[in-house]
Structure formats: structure tokens, C-alpha cells
CSV table of C-alpha atoms in Angstrom, one decimal:
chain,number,residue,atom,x,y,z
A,168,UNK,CA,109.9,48.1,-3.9
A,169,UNK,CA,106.6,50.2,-4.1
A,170,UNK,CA,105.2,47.1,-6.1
A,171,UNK,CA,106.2,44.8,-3.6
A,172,UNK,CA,104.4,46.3,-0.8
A,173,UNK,CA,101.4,46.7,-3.1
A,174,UNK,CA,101.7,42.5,-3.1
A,175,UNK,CA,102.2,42.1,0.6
A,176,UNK,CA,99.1,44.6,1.7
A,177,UNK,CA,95.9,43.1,2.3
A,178,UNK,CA,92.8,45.5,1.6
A,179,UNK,CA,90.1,42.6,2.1
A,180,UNK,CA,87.6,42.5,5.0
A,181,UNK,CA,88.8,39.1,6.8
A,182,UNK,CA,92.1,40.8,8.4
A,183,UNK,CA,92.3,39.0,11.9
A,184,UNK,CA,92.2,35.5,9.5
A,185,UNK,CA,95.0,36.9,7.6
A,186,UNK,CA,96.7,37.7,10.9
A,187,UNK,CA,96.2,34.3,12.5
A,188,UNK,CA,96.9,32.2,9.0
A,189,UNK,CA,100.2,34.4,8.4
A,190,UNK,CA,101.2,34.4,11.6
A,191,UNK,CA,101.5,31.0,12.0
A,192,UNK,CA,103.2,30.8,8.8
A,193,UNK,CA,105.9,33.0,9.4
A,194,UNK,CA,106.4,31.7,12.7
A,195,UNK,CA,106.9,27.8,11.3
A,196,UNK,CA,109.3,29.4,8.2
A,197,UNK,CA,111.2,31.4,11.0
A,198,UNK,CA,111.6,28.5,13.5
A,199,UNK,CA,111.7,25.6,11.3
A,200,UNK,CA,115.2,27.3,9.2
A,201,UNK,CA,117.0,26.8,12.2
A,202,UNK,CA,116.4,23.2,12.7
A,203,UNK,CA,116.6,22.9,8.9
A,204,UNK,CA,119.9,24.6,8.5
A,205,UNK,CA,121.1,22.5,11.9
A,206,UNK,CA,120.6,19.5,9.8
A,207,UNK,CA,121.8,20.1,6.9
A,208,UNK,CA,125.3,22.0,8.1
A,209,UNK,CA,126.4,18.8,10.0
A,210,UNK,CA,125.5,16.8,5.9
A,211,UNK,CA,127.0,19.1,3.7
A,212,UNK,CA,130.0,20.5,5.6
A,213,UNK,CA,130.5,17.8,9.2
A,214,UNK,CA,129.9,18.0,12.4
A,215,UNK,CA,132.0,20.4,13.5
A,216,UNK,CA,130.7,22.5,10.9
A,217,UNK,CA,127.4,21.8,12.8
A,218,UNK,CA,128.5,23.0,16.0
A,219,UNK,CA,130.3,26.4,15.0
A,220,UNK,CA,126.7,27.1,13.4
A,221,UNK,CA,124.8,25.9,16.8
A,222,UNK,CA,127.1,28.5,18.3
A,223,UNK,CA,127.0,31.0,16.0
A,224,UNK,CA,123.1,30.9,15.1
A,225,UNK,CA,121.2,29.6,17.6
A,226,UNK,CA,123.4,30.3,20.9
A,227,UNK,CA,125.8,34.1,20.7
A,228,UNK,CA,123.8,34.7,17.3
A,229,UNK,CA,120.8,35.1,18.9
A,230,UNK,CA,122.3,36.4,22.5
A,231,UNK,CA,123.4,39.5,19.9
A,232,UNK,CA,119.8,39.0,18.6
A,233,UNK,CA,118.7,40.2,22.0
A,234,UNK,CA,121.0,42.8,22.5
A,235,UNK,CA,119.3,44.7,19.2
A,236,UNK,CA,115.8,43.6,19.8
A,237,UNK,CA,116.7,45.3,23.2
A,238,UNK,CA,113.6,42.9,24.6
A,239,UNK,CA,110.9,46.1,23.0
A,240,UNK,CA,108.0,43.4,20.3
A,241,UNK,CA,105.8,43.4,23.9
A,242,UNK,CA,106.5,47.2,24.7
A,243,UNK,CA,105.7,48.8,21.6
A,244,UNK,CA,102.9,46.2,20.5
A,245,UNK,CA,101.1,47.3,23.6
A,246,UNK,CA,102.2,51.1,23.2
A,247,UNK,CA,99.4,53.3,22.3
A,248,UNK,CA,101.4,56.1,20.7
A,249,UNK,CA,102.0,59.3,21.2
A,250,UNK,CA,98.8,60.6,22.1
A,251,UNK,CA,98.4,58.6,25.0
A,252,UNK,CA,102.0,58.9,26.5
A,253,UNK,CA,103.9,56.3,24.4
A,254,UNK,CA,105.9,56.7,21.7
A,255,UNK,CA,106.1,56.8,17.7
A,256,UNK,CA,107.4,54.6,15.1
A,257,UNK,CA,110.9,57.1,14.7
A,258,UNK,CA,111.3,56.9,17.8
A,259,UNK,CA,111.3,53.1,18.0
A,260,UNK,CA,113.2,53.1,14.8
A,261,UNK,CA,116.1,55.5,15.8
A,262,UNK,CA,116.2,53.7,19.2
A,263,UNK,CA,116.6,50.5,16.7
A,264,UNK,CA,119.3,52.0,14.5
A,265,UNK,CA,121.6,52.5,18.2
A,266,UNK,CA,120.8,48.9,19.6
A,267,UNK,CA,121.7,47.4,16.3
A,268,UNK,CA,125.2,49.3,16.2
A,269,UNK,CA,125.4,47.9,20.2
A,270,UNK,CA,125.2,44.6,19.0
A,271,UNK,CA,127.7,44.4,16.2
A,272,UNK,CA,130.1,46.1,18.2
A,273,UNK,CA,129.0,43.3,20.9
A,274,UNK,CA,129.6,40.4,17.9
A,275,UNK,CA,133.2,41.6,16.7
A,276,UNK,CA,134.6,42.6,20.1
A,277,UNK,CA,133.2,39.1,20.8
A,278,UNK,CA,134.8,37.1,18.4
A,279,UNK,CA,138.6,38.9,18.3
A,280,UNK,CA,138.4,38.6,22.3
A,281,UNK,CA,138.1,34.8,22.0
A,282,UNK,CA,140.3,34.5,19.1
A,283,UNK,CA,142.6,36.6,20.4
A,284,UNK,CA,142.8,34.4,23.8
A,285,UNK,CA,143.2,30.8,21.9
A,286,UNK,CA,139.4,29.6,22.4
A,287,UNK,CA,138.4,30.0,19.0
A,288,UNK,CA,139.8,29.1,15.7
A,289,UNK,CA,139.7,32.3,13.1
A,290,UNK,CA,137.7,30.0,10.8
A,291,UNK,CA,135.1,29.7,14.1
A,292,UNK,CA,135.6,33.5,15.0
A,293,UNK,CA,134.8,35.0,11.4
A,294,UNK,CA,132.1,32.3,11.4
A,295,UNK,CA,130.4,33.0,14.7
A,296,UNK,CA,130.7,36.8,13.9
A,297,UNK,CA,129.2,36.5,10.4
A,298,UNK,CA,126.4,34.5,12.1
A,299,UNK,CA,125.7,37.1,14.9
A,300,UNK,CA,125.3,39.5,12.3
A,301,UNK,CA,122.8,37.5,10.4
A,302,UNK,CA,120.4,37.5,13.7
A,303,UNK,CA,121.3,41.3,14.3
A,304,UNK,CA,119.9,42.1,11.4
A,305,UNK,CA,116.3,40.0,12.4
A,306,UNK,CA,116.8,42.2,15.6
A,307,UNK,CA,116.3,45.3,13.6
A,308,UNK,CA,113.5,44.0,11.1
A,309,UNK,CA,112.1,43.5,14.3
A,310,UNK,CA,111.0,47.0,15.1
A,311,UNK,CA,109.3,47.0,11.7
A,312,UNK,CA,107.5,43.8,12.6
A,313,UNK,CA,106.7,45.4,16.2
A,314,UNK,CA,105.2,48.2,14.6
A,315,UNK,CA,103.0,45.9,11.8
A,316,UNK,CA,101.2,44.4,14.3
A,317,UNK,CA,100.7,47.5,16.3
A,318,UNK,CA,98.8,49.1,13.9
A,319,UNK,CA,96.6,45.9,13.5
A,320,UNK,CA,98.8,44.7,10.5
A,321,UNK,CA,100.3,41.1,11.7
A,322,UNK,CA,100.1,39.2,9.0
A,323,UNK,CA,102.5,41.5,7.5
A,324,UNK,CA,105.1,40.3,10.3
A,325,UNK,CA,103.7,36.9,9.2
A,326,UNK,CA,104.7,37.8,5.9
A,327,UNK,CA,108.1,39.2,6.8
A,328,UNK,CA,109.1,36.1,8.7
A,329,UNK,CA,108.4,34.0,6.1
A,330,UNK,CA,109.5,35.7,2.9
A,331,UNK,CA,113.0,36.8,4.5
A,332,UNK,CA,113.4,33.9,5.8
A,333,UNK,CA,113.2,31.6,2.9
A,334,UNK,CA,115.1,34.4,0.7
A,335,UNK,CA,118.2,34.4,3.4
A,336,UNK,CA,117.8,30.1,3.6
A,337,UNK,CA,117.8,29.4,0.0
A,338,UNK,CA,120.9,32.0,-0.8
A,339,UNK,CA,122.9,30.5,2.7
A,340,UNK,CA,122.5,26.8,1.5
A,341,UNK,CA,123.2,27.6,-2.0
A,342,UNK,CA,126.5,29.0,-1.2
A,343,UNK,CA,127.3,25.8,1.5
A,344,UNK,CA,126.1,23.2,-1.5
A,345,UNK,CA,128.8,25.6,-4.1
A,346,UNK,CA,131.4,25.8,-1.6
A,347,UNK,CA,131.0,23.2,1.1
A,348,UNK,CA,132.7,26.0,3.1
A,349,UNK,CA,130.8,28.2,6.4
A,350,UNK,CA,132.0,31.4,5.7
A,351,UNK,CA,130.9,32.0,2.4
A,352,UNK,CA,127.7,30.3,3.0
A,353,UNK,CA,127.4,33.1,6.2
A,354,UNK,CA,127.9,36.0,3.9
A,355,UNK,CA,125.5,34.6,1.3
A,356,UNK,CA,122.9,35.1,4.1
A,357,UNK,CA,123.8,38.3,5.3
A,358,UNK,CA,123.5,39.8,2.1
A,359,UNK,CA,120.1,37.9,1.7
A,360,UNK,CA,119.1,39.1,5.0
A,361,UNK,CA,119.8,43.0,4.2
A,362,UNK,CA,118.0,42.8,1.1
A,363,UNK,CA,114.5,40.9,2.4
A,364,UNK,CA,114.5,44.2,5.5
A,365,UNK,CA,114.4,45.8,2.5
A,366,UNK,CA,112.3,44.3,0.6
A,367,UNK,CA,109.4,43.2,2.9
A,368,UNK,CA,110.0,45.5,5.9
A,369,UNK,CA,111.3,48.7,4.8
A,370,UNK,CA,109.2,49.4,1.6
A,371,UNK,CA,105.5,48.0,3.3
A,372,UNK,CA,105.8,50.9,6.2
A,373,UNK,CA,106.5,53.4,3.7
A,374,UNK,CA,102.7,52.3,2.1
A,375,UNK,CA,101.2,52.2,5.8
A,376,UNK,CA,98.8,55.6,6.3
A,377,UNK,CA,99.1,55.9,10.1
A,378,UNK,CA,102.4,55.3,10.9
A,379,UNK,CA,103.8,58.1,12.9
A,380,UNK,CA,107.5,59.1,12.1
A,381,UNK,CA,108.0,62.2,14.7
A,382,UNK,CA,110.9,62.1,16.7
A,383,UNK,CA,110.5,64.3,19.6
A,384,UNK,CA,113.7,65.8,22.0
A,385,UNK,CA,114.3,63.7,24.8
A,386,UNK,CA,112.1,60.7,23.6
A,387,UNK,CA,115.1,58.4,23.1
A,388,UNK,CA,116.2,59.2,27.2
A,389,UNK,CA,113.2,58.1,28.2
A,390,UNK,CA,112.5,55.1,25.3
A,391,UNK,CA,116.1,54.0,27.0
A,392,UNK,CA,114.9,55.0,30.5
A,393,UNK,CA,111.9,52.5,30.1
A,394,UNK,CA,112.7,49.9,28.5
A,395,UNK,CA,116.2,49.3,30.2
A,396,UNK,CA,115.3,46.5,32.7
A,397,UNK,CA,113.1,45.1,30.2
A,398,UNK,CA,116.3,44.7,27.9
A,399,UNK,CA,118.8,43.3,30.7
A,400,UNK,CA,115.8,40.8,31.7
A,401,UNK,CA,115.7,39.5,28.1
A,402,UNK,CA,119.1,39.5,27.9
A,403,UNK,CA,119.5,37.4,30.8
A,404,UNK,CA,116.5,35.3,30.0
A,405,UNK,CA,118.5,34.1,27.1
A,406,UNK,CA,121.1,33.2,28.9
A,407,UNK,CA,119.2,31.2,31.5
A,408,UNK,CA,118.0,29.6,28.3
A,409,UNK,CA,121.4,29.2,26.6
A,410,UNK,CA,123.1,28.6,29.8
A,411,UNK,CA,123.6,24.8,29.0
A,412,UNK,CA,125.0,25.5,25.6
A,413,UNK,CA,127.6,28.0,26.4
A,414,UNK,CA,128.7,25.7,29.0
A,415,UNK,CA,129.2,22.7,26.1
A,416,UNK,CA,131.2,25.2,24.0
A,417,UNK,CA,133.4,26.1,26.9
A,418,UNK,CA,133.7,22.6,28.9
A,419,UNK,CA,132.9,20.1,25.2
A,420,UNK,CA,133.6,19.9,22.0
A,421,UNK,CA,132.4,21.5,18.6
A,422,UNK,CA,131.0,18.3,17.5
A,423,UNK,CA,128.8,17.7,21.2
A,424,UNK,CA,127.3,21.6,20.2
A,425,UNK,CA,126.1,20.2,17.1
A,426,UNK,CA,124.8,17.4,18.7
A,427,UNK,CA,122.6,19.2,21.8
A,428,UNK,CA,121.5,21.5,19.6
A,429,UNK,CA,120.3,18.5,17.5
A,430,UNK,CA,118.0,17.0,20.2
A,431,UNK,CA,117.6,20.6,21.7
A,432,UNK,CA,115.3,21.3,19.0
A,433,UNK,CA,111.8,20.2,20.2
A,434,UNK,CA,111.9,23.2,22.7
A,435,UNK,CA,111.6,25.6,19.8
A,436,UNK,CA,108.3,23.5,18.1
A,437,UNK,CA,106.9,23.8,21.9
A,438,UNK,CA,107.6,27.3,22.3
A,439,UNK,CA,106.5,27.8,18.1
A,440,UNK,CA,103.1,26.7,19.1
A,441,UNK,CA,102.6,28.3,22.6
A,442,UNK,CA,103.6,31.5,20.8
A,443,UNK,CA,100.7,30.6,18.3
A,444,UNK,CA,97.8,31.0,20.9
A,445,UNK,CA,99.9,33.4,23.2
A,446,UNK,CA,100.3,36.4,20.8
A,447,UNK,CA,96.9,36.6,19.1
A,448,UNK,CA,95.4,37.4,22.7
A,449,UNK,CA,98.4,39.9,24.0
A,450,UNK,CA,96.0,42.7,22.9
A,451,UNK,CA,92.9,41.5,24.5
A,452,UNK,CA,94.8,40.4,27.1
A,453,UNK,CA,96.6,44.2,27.6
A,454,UNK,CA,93.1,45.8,27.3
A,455,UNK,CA,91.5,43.6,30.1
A,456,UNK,CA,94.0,44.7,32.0
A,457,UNK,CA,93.9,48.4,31.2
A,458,UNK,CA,90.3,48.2,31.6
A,459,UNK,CA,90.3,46.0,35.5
A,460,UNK,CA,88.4,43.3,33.7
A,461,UNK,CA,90.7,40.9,35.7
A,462,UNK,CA,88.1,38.4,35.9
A,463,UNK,CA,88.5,37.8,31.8
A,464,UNK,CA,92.1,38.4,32.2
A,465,UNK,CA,92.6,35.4,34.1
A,466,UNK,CA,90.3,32.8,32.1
A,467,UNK,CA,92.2,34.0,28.9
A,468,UNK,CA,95.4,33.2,31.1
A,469,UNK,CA,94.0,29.9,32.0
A,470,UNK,CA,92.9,28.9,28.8
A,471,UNK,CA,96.2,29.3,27.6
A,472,UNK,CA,97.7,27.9,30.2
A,473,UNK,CA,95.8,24.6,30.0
A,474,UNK,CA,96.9,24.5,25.9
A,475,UNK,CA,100.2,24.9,26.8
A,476,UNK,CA,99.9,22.0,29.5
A,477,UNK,CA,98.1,19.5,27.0
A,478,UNK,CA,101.2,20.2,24.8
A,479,UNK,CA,103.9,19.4,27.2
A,480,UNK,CA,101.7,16.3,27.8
A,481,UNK,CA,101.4,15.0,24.6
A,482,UNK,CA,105.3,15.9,23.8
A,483,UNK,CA,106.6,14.0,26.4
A,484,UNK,CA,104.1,11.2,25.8
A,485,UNK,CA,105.4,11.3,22.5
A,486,UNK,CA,109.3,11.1,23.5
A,487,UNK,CA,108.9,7.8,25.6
A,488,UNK,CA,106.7,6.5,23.3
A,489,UNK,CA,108.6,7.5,19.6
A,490,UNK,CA,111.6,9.1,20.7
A,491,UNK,CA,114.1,6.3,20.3
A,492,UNK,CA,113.0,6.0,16.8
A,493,UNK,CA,112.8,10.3,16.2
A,494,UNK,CA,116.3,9.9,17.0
A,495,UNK,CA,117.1,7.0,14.6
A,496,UNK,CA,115.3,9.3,11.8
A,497,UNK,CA,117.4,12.0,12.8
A,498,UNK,CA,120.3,10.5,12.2
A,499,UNK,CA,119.6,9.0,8.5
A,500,UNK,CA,118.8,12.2,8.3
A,501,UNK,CA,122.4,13.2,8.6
A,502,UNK,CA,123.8,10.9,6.5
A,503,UNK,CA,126.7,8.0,6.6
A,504,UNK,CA,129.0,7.7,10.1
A,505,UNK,CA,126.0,9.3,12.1
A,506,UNK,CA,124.4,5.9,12.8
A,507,UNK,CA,124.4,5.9,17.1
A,508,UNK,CA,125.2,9.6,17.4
A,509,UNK,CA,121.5,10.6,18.9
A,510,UNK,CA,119.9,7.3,20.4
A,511,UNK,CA,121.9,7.3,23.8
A,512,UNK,CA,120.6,10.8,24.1
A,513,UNK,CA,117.1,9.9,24.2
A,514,UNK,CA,116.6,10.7,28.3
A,515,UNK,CA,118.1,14.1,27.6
A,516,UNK,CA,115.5,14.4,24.6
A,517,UNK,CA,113.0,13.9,27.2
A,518,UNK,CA,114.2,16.2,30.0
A,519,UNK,CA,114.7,18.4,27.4
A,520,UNK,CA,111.2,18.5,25.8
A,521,UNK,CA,109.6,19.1,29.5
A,522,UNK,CA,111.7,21.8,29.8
A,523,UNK,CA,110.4,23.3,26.7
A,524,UNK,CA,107.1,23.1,27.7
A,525,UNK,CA,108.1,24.6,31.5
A,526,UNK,CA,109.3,27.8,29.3
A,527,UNK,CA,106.5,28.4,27.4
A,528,UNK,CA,104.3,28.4,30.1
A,529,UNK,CA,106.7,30.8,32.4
A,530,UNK,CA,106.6,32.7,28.6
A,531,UNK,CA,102.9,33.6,28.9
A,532,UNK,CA,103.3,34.8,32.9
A,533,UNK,CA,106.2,36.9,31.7
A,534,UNK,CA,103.8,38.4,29.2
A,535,UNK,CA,101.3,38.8,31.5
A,536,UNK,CA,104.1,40.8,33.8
A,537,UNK,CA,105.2,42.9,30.7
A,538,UNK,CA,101.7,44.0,30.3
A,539,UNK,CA,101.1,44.4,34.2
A,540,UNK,CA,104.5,46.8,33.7
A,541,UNK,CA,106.0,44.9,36.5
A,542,UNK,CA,109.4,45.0,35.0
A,543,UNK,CA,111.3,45.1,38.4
A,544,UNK,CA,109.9,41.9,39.3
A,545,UNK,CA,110.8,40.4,35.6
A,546,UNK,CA,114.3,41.5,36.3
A,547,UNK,CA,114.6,40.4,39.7
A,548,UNK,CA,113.9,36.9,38.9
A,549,UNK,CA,116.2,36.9,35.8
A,550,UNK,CA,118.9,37.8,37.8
A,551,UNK,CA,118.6,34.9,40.7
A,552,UNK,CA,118.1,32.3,37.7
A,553,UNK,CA,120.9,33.6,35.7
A,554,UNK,CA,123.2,33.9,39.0
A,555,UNK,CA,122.1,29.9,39.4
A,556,UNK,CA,122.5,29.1,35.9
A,557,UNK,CA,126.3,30.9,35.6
A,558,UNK,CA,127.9,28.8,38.3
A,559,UNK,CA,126.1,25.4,38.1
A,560,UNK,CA,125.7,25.0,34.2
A,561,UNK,CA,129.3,24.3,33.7
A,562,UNK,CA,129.8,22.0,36.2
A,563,UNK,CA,126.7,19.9,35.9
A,564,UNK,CA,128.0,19.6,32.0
A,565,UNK,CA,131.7,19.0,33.0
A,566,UNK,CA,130.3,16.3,35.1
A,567,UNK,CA,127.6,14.5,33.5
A,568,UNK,CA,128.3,16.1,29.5
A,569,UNK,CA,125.3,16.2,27.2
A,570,UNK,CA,122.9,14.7,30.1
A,571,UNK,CA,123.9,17.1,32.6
A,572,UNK,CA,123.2,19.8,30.6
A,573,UNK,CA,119.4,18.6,29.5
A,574,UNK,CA,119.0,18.8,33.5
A,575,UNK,CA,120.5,21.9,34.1
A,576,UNK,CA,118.2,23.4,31.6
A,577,UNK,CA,115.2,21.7,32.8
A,578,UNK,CA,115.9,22.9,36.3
A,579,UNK,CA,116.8,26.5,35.3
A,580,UNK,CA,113.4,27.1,33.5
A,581,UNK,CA,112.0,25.4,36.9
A,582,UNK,CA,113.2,28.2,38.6
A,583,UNK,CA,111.8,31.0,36.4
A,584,UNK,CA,108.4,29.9,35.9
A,585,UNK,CA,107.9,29.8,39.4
A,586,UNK,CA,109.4,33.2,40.3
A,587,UNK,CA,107.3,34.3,37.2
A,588,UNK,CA,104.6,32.9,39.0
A,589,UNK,CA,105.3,34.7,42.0
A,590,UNK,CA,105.2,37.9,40.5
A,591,UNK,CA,101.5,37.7,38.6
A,592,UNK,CA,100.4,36.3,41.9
A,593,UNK,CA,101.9,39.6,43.7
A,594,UNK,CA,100.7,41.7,40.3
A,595,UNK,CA,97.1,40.4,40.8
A,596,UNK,CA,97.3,41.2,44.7
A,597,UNK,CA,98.3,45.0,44.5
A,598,UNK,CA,95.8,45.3,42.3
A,599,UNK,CA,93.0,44.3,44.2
A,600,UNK,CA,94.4,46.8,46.8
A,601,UNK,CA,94.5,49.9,44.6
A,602,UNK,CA,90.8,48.8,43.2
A,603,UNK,CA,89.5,48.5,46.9
């Protein structure tokens, strides 16, 4: 392990190029193994094989995902550390370790309850819970990754995305191509999972000179105390995200999961990108801030802003103009009897590729809010969009299917950029007033 670290450090003089280049990296390896695995799932094993892994992965997986994240990358990136009122790595860790344990409680109480009650299959439930706990586990990496970039060190998350992620891929599909069977293919990837944390996460901090392992009494109250509402916001804000596909699973079939999450894909490459000009600046952007350079704060924010813009452009551009045949390749993609599976979809592809870029816009004011600390306001629009998304999700699908829920997405990451909106408008104002 000591000689892997010694690999993955960088001791060179060029480290923001290594950040950038490995960023990106890690961020196309960790978002592209979804789409991948999407694919090839609905090949190997059918399609409703595909949709208990759209469920599983992409949909509760990652809700569980969320639950051990606990919504902290922006808080402790943007912590300064103990000396200046934060906290330290031990203390993010051990706050980790009790998340984590949340969620996999979460994933098996989860999968008995709707096993127990007749929804699920105990193929599906063991399946879906296996699959939660493969996200769980990114959910704890993730306070190592956190940490990486804190101390100026993200290519190493770079690194870690990429190197786990390929590790947990290859061992998952070779146990689907050996079996043709889910469930062992799940396990394989667990146990790949465990061992890249290890590998790549675990054994790098313990070579890192300024990492601060202190745990100090009463740090976890208030590590709890302050990141509480930031948690319940990102919990909710993936279910405002994932609204549409619960809704399928509950109102649909296995096979029409498999299927959205199919053409629900371009969201992620949206997002992937945005995340690629977004992060790089949260820094900058938090120091501007800190500092009342609001003037720079808001050019960095409108830069961004217009990237993000020229993207959604261009990918809806490119849907009316290619999308018909995307969806064509898509589906020789999947093999023999999938041939008119995707091509009716292709306004839903649409609505569903503005939406993506809607989100990644309201992503970078919600970062701008977690750095303005205004996590009352990030919560109170969280709640108003998830209280819209629970009751009109499943009837706009039950009514219109796969179409209706492409709109109800669309329309529910309407809502949040705009109250996101709201809030860095009213975050800018009482700031003005406590500068005057």
C-alpha cells in the first residue's frame, strides 16, 4: 500500500495542471461506468436486468450515496481547519464512519420493507441492496477525496475516481460475462470497491504531511449541528432529481427503468462538464467571497454561467438535429430485439437534455449558496420542490409514462434553479447591507 501512494503522489512543480488533467479524468471514468454498465446490463443479462440496476445504481443506490456523503465535499473543501474554527480530517472521518453505518442500515431496512410488502422480487431486493452498498462505499471514499482536494491535492481525487472505478467496473462485468447473473456480478464490485478505498484512498492520506487527525470532544455535535440542513437539502435534491424514476419503478415496469435511464443519460455528460469548470473555481470563488471581492465573485459566476448556457445550447441543438439517429446507435448498441425500443422517445431525449442543462446551472448557484453559508435558504427551496415533485411525479408518469416523466423532470429542476436564484439574489443583497 505504502508503494502505491508513493505512485499516486505527485512531487513536480505543475500541480494545478495535474489537478485540472486528473480531475477531468476521474470525473469522465466515474460518470461514464454508469452509462457503460447501463448498456451493457440490458446486453448481457436483458432488460429487466437493466432496470433493477437503473434502480439499484443510479436511482436508491445513489439516494443511499447521499445519505453517507451526508451532502459535506463543499463544506469541508471550503473548511479551513481547526485553526480557523473548522474542523479536522478525524473529525470528518469519524463523522463518515456514522453516516456510512446510517446508510446501510437505510439500504437493508429498504430492501426487506419492499420485499417484505410484495413490490420487489428477492432477486430485485438482494440486487438493489448489493447495489446501494456499492455507492455507500463511494460515499465514504468521499471524505478522503474531500480532504485531497482540501489540502490542494485534487488530482489525487482525480486519481481515486478513476482507478477505483475502473478496478470495481472490470471485476463487476467480469463476474456478469461468467455468470450472466446480477447478484454475483453486485458482490464482485463490492469487494472491488472495498479494496480500491483501500488502495487509492486509505494508503495516500496516511503519506499526506499535513493532514490533521485530532478529534476533539464535542466536535462531532457540532460537525452534525452544521451540516444537518445541508444533508436533508442534498438528500432531497436527489430526490427532486430522481423524482421521475422512482415514480417509473412504482407506476411502470422494470424494463421502462432500463429504458429512461437509457435516454436519461445525457444529463450526467451535461452535469460531467459543468462540474469540470465549476469545481476548479470553488476555491477562488469561496475566497472572493470571504474577502467582499463581490465584484470578481460575480464575473467568475457569470463566466461560468454563460459555459454552462453555450452547453445546453449546443446539446439541445444537437438532439433535434442527431438525436433520432443517437437513439438508433443506442440501440445496436444493445443488441438483437432492441431495434425501436429508443426512437419514439426522442422528444423526451430532448426535454430531457434541457433539463440537464437547467440543473447544472441551478448546481453552480447552489454552490455559490453553500459558500455564502446560506443553508436555510438551500433547504427551504428543496423542500417546496421536493413537496411538488412527491405528489405530481407519479401522476404525470401514470398518465403520460416515459414522456411524462422527461416533463416532470424538466419542470422540477425549473423550479429549483429559480428558487436557487432567489436566494444568491437575497445572499448578494444582505450583503451589501452588512458592508454599508
Amino acid at each position: 500500500m505504502n508503494k502505491m501512494a508513493k505512485l499516486l503522489l505527485y512531487h513536480g512543480q505543475q500541480i494545478e495542471k495535474q489537478n485540472m488533467v486528473w480531475n477531468m479524468v476521474g470525473s469522465v471514468f466515474y460518470a461514464f461506468a454508469s452509462m457503460v454498465l447501463s448498456f451493457l446490463v440490458m446486453r448481457i443479462a436483458g432488460e429487466d436486468a437493466g432496470g433493477i440496476f437503473a434502480v439499484g445504481f443510479s436511482t436508491f443506490g445513489q439516494q443511499m450515496f447521499t445519505l453517507a456523503y451526508f451532502g459535506l465535499r463543499p463544506f469541508q473543501i471550503t473548511d479551513g481547519g481547526t485553526g480557523q474554527g473548522g474542523y479536522s480530517f478525524g473529525e470528518y472521518q469519524l463523522h463518515r464512519r456514522l453516516t456510512t453505518g446510517m446508510a446501510v442500515l437505510g439500504a437493508v431496512g429498504f430492501s426487506v420493507w419492499m420485499f417484505g410488502t410484495g413490490s420487489y422480487s428477492r432477486e430485485k431486493a438482494l440486487a438493489v441492496c448489493l447495489l446501494a452498498g456499492y455507492k455507500i462505499i463511494d460515499g465514504y471514499a468521499d471524505v478522503y477525496e474531500s480532504e485531497f482536494q482540501r489540502q490542494g491535492s485534487l488530482y489525487l481525487t482525480g486519481k481515486s475516481n478513476a482507478f477505483r472505478t475502473i478496478l470495481s467496473v472490470a471485476a463487476f462485468l467480469a463476474a456478469l460475462l461468467w455468470t450472466r447473473q446480477l447478484l454475483p456480478a453486485c458482490a464482485a464490485a463490492i469487494c472491488a470497491q472495498l479494496a480500491g478505498v483501500l488502495l487509492f484512498d486509505h494508503s495516500v492520506m496516511g503519506e499526506l504531511k499535513q493532514v490533521d487527525y485530532q478529534i476533539r470532544t464535542g466536535s462531532l455535535k457540532g460537525l452534525f449541528s452544521q451540516s444537518s440542513l445541508l444533508f436533508f437539502s442534498v438528500f432531497l435534491d436527489f430526490y427532486i432529481f430522481s423524482a421521475a424514476k422512482y415514480a417509473i419503478d412504482s407506476q411502470l415496469n422494470d424494463a421502462a427503468s432500463g429504458y429512461f435511464n437509457l435516454i436519461f443519460m445525457p444529463t450526467s455528460v451535461i452535469y460531467l462538464v459543468a462540474n469540470f469548470v465549476i469545481r476548479p473555481f470553488l476555491t477562488r470563488l469561496t475566497a472572493c467571497w470571504n474577502s467582499g471581492n463581490l465584484a470578481e465573485f460575480k464575473g467568475i459566476m457569470k463566466k461560468i454561467g454563460i459555459i454552462i448556457a453555450g452547453l445546453t445550447v449546443l446539446a439541445v441543438g444537437g438532439c433535434l438535429v442527431l438525436g433520432r439517429f443517437v437513439l438508433s446507435i443506442m440501440e445496436l448498441l444493445l443488441g438483437q430485439g432492441y431495434g425501436g425500443s429508443l426512437t419514439p422517445y426522442l422528444p423526451a431525449f430532448t426535454v430531457i437534455v434541457f433539463g440537464g442543462g437547467v440543473y447544472a446551472f441551478g448546481n453552480l448557484l447552489y454552490y455559490s449558496l453553500v459558500i455564502m453559508r446560506l443553508q436555510k435558504v438551500i433547504f427551504g427551496v428543496y423542500v417546496v420542490t421536493a413537496a411538488v415533485a412527491a405528489v405530481s411525479a407519479p401522476v404525470m408518469v401514470s398518465q403520460l409514462g416515459i414522456p411524462g416523466a422527461a416533463l416532470a423532470y424538466c419542470a422540477f429542476m425549473a423550479v429549483q434553479m429559480t428558487g436557487f436564484g432567489v436566494g444568491v439574489g437575497y445572499g448578494f443583497h444582505r450583503s451589501d447591507i452588512y458592508s454599508a
